[in-house]
Coordinates of C-alpha atoms in Angstrom, one line a residue:
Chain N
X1009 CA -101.4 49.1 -159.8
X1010 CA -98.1 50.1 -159.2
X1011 CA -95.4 50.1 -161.9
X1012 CA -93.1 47.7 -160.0
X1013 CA -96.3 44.9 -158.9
X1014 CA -96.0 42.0 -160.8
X1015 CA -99.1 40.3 -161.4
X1016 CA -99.1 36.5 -160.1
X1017 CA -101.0 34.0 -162.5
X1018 CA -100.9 30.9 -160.7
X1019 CA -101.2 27.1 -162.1
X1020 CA -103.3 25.7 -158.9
X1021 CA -106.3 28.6 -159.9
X1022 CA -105.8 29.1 -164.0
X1023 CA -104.9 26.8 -166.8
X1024 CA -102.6 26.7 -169.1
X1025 CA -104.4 28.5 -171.8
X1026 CA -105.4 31.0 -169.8
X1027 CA -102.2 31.9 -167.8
X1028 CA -100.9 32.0 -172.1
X1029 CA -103.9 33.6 -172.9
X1030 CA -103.2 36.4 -170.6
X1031 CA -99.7 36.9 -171.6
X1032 CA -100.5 37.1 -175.3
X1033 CA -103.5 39.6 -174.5
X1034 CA -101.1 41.9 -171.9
X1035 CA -99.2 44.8 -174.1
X1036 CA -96.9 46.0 -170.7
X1037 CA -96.3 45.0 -167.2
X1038 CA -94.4 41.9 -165.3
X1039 CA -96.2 38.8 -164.5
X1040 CA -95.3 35.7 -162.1
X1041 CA -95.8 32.7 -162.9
X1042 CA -96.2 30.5 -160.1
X1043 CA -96.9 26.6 -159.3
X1044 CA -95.8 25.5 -162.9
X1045 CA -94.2 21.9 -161.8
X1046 CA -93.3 21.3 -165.5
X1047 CA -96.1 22.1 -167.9
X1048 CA -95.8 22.5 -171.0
X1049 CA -95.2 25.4 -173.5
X1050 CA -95.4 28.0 -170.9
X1051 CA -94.9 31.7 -171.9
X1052 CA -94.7 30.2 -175.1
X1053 CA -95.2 33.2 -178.6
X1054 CA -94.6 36.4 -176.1
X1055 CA -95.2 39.2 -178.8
X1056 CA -95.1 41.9 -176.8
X1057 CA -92.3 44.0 -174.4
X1058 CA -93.3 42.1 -170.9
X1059 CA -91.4 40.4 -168.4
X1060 CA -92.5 37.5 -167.0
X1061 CA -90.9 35.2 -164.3
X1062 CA -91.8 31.7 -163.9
X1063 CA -90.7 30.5 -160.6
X1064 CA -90.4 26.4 -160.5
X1065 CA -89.9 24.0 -162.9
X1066 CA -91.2 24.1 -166.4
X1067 CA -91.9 21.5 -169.0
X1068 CA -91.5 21.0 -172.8
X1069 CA -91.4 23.9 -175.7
X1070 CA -90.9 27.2 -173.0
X1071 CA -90.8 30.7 -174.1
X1072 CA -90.9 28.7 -177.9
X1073 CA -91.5 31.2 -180.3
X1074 CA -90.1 34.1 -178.1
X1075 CA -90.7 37.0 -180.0
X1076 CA -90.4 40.1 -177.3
X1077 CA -89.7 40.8 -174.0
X1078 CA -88.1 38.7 -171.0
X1079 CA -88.8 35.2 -169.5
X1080 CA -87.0 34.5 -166.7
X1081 CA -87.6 30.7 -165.5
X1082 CA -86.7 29.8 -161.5
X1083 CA -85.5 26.5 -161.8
X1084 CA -84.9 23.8 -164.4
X1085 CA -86.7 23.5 -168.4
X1086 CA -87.6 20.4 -170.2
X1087 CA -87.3 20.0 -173.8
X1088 CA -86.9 22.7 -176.4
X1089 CA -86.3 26.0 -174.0
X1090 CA -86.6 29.2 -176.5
X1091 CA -87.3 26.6 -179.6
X1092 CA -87.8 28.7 -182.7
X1093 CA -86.9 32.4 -180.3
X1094 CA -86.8 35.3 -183.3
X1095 CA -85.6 38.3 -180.3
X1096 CA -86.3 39.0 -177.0
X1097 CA -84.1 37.1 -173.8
X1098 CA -85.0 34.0 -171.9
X1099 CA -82.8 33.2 -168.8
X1100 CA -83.2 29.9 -166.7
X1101 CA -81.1 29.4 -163.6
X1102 CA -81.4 26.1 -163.8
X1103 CA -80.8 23.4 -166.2
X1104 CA -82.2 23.1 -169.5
X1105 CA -82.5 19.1 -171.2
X1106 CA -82.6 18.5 -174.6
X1107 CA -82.7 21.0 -177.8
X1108 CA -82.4 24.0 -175.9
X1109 CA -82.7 27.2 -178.4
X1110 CA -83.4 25.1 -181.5
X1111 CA -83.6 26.5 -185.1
X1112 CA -83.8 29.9 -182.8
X1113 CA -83.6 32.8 -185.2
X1114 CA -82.7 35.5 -182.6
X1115 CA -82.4 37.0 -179.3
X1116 CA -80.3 36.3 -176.3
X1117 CA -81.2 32.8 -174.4
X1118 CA -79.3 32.2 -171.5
X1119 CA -79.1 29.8 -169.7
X1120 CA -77.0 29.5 -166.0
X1121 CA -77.0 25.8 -165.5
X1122 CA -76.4 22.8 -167.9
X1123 CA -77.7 22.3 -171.2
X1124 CA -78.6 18.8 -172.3
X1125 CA -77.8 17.1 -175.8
X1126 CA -78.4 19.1 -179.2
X1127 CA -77.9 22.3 -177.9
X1128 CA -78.4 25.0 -180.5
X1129 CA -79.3 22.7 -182.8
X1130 CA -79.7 24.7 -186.2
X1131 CA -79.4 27.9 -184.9
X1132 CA -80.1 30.3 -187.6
X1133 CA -78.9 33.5 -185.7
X1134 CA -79.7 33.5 -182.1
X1135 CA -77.1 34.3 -179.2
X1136 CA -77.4 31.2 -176.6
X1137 CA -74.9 31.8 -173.3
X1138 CA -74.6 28.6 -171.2
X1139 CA -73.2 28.9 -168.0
X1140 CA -72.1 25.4 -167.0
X1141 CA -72.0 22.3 -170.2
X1142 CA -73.9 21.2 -172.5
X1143 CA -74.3 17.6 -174.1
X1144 CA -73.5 15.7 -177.1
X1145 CA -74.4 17.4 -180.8
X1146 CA -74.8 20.7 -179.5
X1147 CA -75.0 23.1 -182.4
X1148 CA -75.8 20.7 -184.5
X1149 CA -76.2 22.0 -188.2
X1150 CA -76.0 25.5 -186.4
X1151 CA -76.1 27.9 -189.7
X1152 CA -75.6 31.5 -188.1
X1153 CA -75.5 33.0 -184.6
X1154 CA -73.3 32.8 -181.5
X1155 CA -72.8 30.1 -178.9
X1156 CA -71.2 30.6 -176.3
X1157 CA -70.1 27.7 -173.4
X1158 CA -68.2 28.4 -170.2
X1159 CA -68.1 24.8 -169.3
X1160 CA -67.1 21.7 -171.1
X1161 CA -69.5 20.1 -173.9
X1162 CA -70.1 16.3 -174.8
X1163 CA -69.4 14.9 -178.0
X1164 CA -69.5 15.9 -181.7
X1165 CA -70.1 18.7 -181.1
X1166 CA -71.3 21.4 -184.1
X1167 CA -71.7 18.5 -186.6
X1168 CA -72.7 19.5 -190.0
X1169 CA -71.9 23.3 -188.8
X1170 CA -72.8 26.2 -191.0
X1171 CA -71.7 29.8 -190.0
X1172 CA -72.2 30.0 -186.4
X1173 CA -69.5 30.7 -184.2
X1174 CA -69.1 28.7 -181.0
X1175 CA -67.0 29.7 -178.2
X1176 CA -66.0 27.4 -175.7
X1177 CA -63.7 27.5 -172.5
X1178 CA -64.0 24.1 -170.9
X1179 CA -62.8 20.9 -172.6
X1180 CA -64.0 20.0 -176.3
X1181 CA -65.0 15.8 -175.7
X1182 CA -64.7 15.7 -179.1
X1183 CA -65.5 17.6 -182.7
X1184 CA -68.5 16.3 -185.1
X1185 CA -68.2 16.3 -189.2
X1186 CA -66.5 19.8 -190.4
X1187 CA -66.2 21.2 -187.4
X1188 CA -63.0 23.0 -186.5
X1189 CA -61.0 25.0 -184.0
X1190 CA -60.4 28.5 -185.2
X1191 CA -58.7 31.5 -184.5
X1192 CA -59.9 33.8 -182.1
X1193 CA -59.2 36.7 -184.0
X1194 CA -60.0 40.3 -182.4
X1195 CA -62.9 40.9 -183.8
X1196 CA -64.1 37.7 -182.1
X1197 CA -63.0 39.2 -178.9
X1198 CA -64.9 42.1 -179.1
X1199 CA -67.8 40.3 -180.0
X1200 CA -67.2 37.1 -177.2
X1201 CA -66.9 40.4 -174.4
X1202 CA -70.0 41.8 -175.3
X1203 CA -72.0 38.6 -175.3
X1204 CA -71.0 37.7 -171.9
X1205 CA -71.6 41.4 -170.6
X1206 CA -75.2 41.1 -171.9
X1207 CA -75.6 37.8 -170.2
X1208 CA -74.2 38.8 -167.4
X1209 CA -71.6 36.4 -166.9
X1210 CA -68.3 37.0 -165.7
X1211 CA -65.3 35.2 -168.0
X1212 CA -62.0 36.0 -169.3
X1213 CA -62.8 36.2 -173.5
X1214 CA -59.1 35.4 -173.8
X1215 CA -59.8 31.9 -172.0
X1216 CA -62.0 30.6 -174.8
X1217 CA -61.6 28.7 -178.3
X1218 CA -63.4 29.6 -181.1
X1219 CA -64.7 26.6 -183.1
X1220 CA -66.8 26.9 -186.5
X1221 CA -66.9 25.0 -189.9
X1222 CA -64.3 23.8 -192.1
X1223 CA -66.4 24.8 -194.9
X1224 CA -66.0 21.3 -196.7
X1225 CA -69.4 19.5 -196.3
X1226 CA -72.1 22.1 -196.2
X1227 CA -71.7 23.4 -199.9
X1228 CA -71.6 21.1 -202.9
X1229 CA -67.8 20.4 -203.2
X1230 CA -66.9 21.8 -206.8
X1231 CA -64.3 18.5 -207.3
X1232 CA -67.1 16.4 -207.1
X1233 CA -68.8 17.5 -210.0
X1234 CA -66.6 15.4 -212.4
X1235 CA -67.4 12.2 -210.4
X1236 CA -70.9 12.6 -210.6
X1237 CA -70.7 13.6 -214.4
X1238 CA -69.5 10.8 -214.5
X1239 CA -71.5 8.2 -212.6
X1240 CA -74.5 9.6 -214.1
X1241 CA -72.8 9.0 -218.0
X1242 CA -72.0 5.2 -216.9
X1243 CA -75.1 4.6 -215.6
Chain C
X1277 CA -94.7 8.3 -177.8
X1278 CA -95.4 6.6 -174.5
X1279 CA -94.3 7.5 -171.4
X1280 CA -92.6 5.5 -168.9
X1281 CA -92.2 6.4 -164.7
X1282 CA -90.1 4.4 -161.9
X1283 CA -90.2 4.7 -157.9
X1284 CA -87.5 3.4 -156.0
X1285 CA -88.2 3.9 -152.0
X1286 CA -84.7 4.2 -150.2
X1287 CA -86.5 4.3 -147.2
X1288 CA -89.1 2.8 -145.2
X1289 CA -91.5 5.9 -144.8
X1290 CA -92.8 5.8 -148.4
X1291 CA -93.3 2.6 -148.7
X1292 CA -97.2 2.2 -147.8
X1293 CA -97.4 4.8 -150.5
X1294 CA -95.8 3.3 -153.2
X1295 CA -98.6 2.3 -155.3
X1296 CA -100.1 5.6 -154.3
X1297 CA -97.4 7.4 -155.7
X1298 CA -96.7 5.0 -158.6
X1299 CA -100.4 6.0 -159.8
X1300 CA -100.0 9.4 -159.4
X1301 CA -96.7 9.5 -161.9
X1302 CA -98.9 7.4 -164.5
X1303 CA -101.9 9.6 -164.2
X1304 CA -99.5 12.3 -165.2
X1305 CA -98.1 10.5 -168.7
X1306 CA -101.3 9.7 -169.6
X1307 CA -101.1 12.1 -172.6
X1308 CA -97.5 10.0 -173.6
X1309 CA -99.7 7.0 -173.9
X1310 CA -103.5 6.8 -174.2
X1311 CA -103.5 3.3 -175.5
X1312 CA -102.5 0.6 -172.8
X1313 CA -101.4 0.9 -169.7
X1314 CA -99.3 -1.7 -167.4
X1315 CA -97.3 -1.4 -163.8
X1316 CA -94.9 -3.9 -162.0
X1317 CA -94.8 -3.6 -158.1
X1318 CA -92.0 -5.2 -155.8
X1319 CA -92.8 -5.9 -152.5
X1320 CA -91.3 -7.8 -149.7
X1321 CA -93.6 -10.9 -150.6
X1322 CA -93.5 -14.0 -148.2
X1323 CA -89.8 -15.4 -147.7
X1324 CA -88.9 -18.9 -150.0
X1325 CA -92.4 -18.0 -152.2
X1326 CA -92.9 -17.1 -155.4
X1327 CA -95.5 -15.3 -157.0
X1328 CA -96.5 -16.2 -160.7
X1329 CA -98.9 -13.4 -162.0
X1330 CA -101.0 -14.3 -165.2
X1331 CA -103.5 -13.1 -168.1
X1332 CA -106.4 -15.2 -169.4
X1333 CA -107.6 -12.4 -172.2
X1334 CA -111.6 -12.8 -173.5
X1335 CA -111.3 -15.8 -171.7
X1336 CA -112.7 -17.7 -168.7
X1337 CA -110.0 -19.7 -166.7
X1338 CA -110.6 -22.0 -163.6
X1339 CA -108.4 -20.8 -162.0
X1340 CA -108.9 -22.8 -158.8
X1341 CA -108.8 -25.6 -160.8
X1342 CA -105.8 -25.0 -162.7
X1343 CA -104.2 -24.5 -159.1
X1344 CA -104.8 -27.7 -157.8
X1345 CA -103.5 -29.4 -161.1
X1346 CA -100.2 -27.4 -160.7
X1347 CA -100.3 -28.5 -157.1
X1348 CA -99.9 -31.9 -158.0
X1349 CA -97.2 -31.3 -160.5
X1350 CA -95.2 -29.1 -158.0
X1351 CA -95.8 -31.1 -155.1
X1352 CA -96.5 -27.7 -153.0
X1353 CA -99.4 -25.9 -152.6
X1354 CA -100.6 -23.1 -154.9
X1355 CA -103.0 -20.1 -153.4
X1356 CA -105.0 -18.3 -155.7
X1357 CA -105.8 -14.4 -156.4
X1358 CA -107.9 -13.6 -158.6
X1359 CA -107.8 -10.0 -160.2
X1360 CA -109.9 -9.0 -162.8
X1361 CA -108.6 -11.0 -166.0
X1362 CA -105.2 -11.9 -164.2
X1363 CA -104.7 -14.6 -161.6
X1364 CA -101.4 -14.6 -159.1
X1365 CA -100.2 -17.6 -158.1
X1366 CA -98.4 -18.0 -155.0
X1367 CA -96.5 -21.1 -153.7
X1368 CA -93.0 -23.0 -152.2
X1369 CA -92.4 -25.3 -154.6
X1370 CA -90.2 -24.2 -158.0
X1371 CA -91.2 -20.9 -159.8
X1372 CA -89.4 -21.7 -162.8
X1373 CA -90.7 -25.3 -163.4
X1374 CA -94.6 -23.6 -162.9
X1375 CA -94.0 -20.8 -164.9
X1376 CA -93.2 -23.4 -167.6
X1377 CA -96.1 -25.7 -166.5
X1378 CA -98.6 -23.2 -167.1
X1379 CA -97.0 -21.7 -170.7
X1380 CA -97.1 -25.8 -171.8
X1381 CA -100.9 -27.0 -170.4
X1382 CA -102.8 -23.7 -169.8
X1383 CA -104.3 -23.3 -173.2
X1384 CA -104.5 -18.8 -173.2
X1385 CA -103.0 -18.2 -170.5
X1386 CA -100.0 -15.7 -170.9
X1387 CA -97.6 -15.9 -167.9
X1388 CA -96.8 -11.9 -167.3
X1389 CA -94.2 -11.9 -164.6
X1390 CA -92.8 -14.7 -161.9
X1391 CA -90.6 -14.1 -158.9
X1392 CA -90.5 -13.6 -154.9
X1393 CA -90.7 -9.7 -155.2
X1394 CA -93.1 -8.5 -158.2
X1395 CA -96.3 -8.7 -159.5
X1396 CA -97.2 -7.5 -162.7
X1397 CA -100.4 -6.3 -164.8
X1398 CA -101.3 -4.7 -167.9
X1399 CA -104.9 -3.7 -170.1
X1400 CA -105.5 -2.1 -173.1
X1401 CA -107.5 1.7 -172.2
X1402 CA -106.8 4.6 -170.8
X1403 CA -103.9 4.3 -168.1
X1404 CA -105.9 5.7 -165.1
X1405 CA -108.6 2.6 -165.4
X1406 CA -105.8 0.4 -165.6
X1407 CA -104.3 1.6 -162.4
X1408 CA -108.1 1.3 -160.9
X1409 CA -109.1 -1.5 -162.3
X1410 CA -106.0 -3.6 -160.5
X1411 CA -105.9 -1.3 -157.7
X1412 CA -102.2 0.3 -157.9
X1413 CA -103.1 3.0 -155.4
X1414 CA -103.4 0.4 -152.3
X1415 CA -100.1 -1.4 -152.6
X1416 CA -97.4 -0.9 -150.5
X1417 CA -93.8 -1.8 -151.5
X1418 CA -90.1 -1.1 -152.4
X1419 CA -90.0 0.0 -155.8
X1420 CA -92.5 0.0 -158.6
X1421 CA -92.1 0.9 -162.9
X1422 CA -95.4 1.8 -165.0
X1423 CA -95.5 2.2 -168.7
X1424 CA -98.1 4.5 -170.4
X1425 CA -98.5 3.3 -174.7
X1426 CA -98.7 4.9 -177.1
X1427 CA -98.8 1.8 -180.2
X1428 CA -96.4 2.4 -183.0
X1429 CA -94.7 -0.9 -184.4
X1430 CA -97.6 -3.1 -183.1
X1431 CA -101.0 -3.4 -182.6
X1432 CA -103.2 -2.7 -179.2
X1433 CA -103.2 -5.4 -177.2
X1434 CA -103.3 -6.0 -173.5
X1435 CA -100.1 -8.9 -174.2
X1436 CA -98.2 -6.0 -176.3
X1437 CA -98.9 -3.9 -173.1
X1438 CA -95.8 -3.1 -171.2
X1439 CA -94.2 -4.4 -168.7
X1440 CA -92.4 -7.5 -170.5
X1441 CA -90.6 -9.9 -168.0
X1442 CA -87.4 -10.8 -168.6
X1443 CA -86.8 -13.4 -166.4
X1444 CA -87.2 -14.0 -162.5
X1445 CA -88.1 -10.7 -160.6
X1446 CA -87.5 -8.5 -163.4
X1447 CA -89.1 -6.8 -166.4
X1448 CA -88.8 -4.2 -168.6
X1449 CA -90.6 -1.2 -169.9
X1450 CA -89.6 1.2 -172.9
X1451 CA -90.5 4.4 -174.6
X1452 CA -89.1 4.2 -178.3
X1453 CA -88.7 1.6 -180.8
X1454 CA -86.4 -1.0 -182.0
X1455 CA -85.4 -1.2 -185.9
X1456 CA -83.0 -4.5 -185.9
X1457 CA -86.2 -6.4 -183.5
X1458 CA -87.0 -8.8 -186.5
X1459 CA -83.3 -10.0 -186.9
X1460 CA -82.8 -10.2 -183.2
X1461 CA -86.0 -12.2 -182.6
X1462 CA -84.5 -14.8 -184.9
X1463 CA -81.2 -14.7 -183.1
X1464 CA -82.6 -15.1 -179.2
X1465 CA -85.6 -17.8 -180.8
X1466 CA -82.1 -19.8 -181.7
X1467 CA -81.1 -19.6 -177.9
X1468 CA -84.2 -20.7 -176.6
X1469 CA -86.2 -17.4 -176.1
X1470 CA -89.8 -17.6 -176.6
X1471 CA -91.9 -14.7 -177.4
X1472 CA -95.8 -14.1 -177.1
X1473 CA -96.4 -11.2 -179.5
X1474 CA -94.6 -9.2 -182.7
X1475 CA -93.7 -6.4 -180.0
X1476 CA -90.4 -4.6 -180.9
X1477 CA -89.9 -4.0 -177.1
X1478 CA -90.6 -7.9 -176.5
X1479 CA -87.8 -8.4 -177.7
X1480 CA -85.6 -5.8 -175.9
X1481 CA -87.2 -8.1 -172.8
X1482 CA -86.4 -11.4 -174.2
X1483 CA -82.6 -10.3 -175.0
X1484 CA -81.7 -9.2 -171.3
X1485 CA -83.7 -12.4 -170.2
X1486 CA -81.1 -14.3 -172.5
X1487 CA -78.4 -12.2 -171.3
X1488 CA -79.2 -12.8 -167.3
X1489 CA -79.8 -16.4 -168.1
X1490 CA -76.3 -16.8 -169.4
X1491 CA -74.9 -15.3 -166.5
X1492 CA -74.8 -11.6 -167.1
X1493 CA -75.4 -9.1 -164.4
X1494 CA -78.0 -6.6 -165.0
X1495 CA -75.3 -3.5 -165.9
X1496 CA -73.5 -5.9 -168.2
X1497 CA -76.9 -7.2 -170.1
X1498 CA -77.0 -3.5 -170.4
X1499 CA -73.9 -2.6 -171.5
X1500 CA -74.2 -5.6 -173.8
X1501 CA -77.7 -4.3 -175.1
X1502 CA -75.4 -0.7 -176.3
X1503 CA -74.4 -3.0 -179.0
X1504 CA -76.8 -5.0 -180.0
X1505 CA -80.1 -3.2 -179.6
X1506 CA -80.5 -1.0 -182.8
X1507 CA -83.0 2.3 -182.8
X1508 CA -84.4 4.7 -180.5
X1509 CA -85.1 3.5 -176.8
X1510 CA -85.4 4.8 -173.4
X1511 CA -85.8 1.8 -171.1
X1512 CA -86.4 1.3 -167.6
X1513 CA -85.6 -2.5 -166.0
X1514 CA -87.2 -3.4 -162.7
X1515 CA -84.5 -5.5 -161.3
X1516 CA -85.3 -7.4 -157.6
X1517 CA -83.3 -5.0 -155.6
X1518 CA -84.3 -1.8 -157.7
X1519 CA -84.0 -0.3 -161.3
X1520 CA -82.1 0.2 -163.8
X1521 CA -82.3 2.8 -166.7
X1522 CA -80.5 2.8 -170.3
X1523 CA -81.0 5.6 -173.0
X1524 CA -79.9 4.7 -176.6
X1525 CA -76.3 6.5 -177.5
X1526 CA -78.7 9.3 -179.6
X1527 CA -81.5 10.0 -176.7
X1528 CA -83.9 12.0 -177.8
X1529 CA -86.6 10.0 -176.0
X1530 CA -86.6 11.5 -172.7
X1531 CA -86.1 11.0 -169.2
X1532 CA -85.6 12.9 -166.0
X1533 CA -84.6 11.7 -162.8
X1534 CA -85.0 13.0 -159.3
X1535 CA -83.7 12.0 -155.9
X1536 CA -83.7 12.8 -152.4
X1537 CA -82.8 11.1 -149.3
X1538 CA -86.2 9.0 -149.3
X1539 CA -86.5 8.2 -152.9
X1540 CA -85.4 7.9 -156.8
X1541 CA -87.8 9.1 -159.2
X1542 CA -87.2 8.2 -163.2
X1543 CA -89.8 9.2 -166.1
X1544 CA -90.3 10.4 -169.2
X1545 CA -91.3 13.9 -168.0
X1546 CA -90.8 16.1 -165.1
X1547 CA -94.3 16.7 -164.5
X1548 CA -94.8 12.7 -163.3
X1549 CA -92.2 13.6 -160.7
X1550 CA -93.6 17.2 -159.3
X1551 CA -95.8 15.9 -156.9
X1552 CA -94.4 13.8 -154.7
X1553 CA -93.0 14.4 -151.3
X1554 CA -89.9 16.4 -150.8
X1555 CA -89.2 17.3 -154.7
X1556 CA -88.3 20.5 -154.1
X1557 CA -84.9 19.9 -152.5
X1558 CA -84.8 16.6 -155.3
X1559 CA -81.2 16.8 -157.0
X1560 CA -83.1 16.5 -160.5
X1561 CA -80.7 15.3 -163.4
X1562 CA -81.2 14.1 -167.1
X1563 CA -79.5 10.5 -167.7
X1564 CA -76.1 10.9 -170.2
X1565 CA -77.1 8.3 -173.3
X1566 CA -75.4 4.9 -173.2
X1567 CA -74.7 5.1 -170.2
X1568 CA -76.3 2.2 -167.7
X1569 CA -77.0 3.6 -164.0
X1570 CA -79.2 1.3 -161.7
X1571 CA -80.1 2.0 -157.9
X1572 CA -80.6 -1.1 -155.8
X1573 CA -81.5 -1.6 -151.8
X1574 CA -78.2 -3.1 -151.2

């Protein structure tokens, strides 16, 4: 086989476990995925330096557990895209639904459509690009990593934030708990232009907003200590 | 868990294929729902009749007999089908007054759905026997919503099946479940709602039947339901026309819908949805929470 043949594994001939099976037992190569029409946890745990397209529309738990490599997905993701990635890239030119990228520890997911509600939701350190929006309580409890939105987002969005920076150029619907706009310093420049170069998506940095936490609700507010001396001498 | 699916058929070239299809989406959410199984189909159905579909569980009914009784209280003629454990009904005279008829002298006889467009039916097993066993792959019509259960707030029965009606032509399904259903059985038993099992999602069904009954359209029963129904819910609501879907303002049960010229397409997953005609130039879309959208022929 040629360096540049891609080997097809197709959903009408192999099942699930196997098409998996053969992904997790590969080392090199590229790999199509073809007639998917939204199965679950496909190209989920990739632990080695492959690239594998998917082309059509996948279900639940994608690429979760991403750990090396490329996914590419043709076409639109169900829930939990790149759940729990720790390095590697996924890219979906579609849309992604609900809890794309969640508690992802690392790597680049991006995605070129929409993202549904709870984008990002506690992040601990991944880089997620969105092309278009995403929905309400994206970044929810995000503690460290990047996210970065070209489009508008829903609602409340990075409630309960910890230390990951979002950047956003479209419209803000509106902020949750402790999240706040911040200054785009720099250093977040630098870091915003190189994100978008490794996704591949061409923005102005200087067009963004940089939101992140107000620091006043993830960490035990000292002040508080007195009251609940207190409360706990009454009682 | 439980997984919900709903056709609407724009067009006339589907339409022989509705039940066909229908089966096909519930096949797929089988895993969502092992427990019980129930469907809804709308069809045309003859003009000024009205179709009352009923259960008569680990029972045996006359129904023939109970026909000709209701004959003589209606003053019409009833005919009689007999499907499995469920009988339909069909007659001119008032749908209402015999859908009350049977609740007051048929002793176990639940009354499932009544109206000119739908029938309605429901078992406990896996959904795929259901659909056999009352033969959803032969029926043609305009639209169609099937509900695979998974039981989490009450116990498997076929009557805490899903659909629920909530009134004339129209019935709802839902994947989720209600925390405030207690309190708001209390509330709609004080205006008059009756209900036939403990079923959180029974109740969802007898608040929009209160709501239409006190003049509501279905968008502002829905809009209405925002504030009232409290806990995790995506529903689907067969309506005469067509359906209607509402997520809770949270959403994280899910839904997908799918549309081309020919047809809408609503369920819990995409997979339901990737078989049927035309989907790949479908604009596919997830619905925005509390927000009510509802596609209708006219």
């Amino acid at each position: 086989m040629s360096s540049s043949a891609s080997t097809v594994l197709d959903f009408q001939t192999a099942s699930l476990r196997e098409i998996n099976q053969t992904l997790h037992d590969e080392t090199t190569g590229s790999f199509t995925i073809v007639n998917p029409r939204g199965a679950h946890a496909v190209a989920a745990g990739i632990d080695s330096d492959i690239q594998v397209e998917i082309d059509g529309p996948v279900g639940y738990y994608c690429a979760g557990m991403h750990q090396r490599g490329s996914v590419v997905v043709k076409g639109n993701a169900s829930t939990g895209l790149a759940e729990n990635m720790m390095s590697g890239t996924v890219r979906i030119t579609g849309n992604a639904t609900m809890s794309a990228g969640a508690t992802a520890c690392g790597g680049l997911l991006v995605i070129e459509g929409n993202a549904g509600s709870r984008c990002g939701i506690s992040m601990k350190g991944a880089d997620i690009v969105v092309g278009g929006t995403v929905g309400h309580m994206s970044a929810f409890m995000a503690q460290s990593g990047n996210l970065v939105v070209l489009g508008d987002t829903d609602s409340d969005l990075g409630d309960s934030i910890y230390e990951a920076r979002l950047f956003i150029r479209g419209d803000v619907a509106s902020l949750g708990a402790d999240c706040i706009e911040k200054e785009m310093r720099e250093e977040h420049l630098v870091l915003l232009t190189e994100l978008l170069s490794k996704a591949g998506m061409a923005a102005e940095p200087r067009d963004f907003k940089r939101f992140g936490s107000g620091r006043k609700l993830y960490n035990f507010h000292v002040d508080d200590i007195d009251a609940e001396v207190a409360r706990r001498t009454e009682a | 868990m439980c997984g919900i699916v709903g056709l609407f058929l724009k067009t006339e070239t589907y339409r022989p294929e509705l039940g066909h299809f229908t089966a096909m989406m519930l096949h797929e959410m089988r895993s969502r729902g092992p427990d019980s199984a129930g469907f809804a189909v709308y069809d045309e159905g003859t003009p000024h009749h009205v179709r009352i579909t009923m259960l008569a569980e680990d029972r045996v009914v006359d129904w023939a007999a109970t026909a000709a009784d209701l004959e003589g209280f209606l003053g019409a003629a009833v005919k009689v089908r007999e499907i499995h454990d469920h009988a339909v009904f069909e007659t001119a005279g008032d749908g209402r007054m015999a859908r009350q008829w049977i609740i007051d002298h048929v002793d176990g006889v639940e009354v499932m759905s009544f109206g000119s467009q739908i029938e309605l039916y429901k078992s406990v097993g896996d959904p795929a026997l259901v659909a056999e066993r009352f033969d959803l792959a032969s029926r043609s019509g305009t639209h169609a919503i099937a509900h695979s259960r998974m039981a989490t707030e009450s116990a498997i029965t076929t009557s805490g099946s899903h659909p629920f009606a909530t009134g004339a032509n129209t019935c709802l399904i839902h994947n989720g479940s209600l925390s405030n259903h207690n309190q708001l059985r209390l509330r709609l038993q004080q205006h008059g709602e009756t209900f036939q099992t403990e079923n959180d999602s029974e109740v969802a069904a007898g608040y929009l039947s209160w709501r239409l009954r006190e003049g509501d359209t279905i968008e502002e029963a829905l809009e209405r339901a925002l504030v009232d129904l409290d806990g995790f819910y995506t529903l689907a609501i067969g309506i005469e026309s067509g359906f209607a879907i509402l997520r809770d303002p949270i959403a994280c049960k899910p839904a997908v819908v799918a549309e081309t010229d020919d047809w809408v397409a609503m369920s819990s997953e995409y997979r339901a949805i990737a078989q049927l005609p035309g989907v790949g130039d479908a604009e596919i879309w997830e619905p925005d929470p509390a927000t009510v959208y509802t596609w209708s022929l006219t």
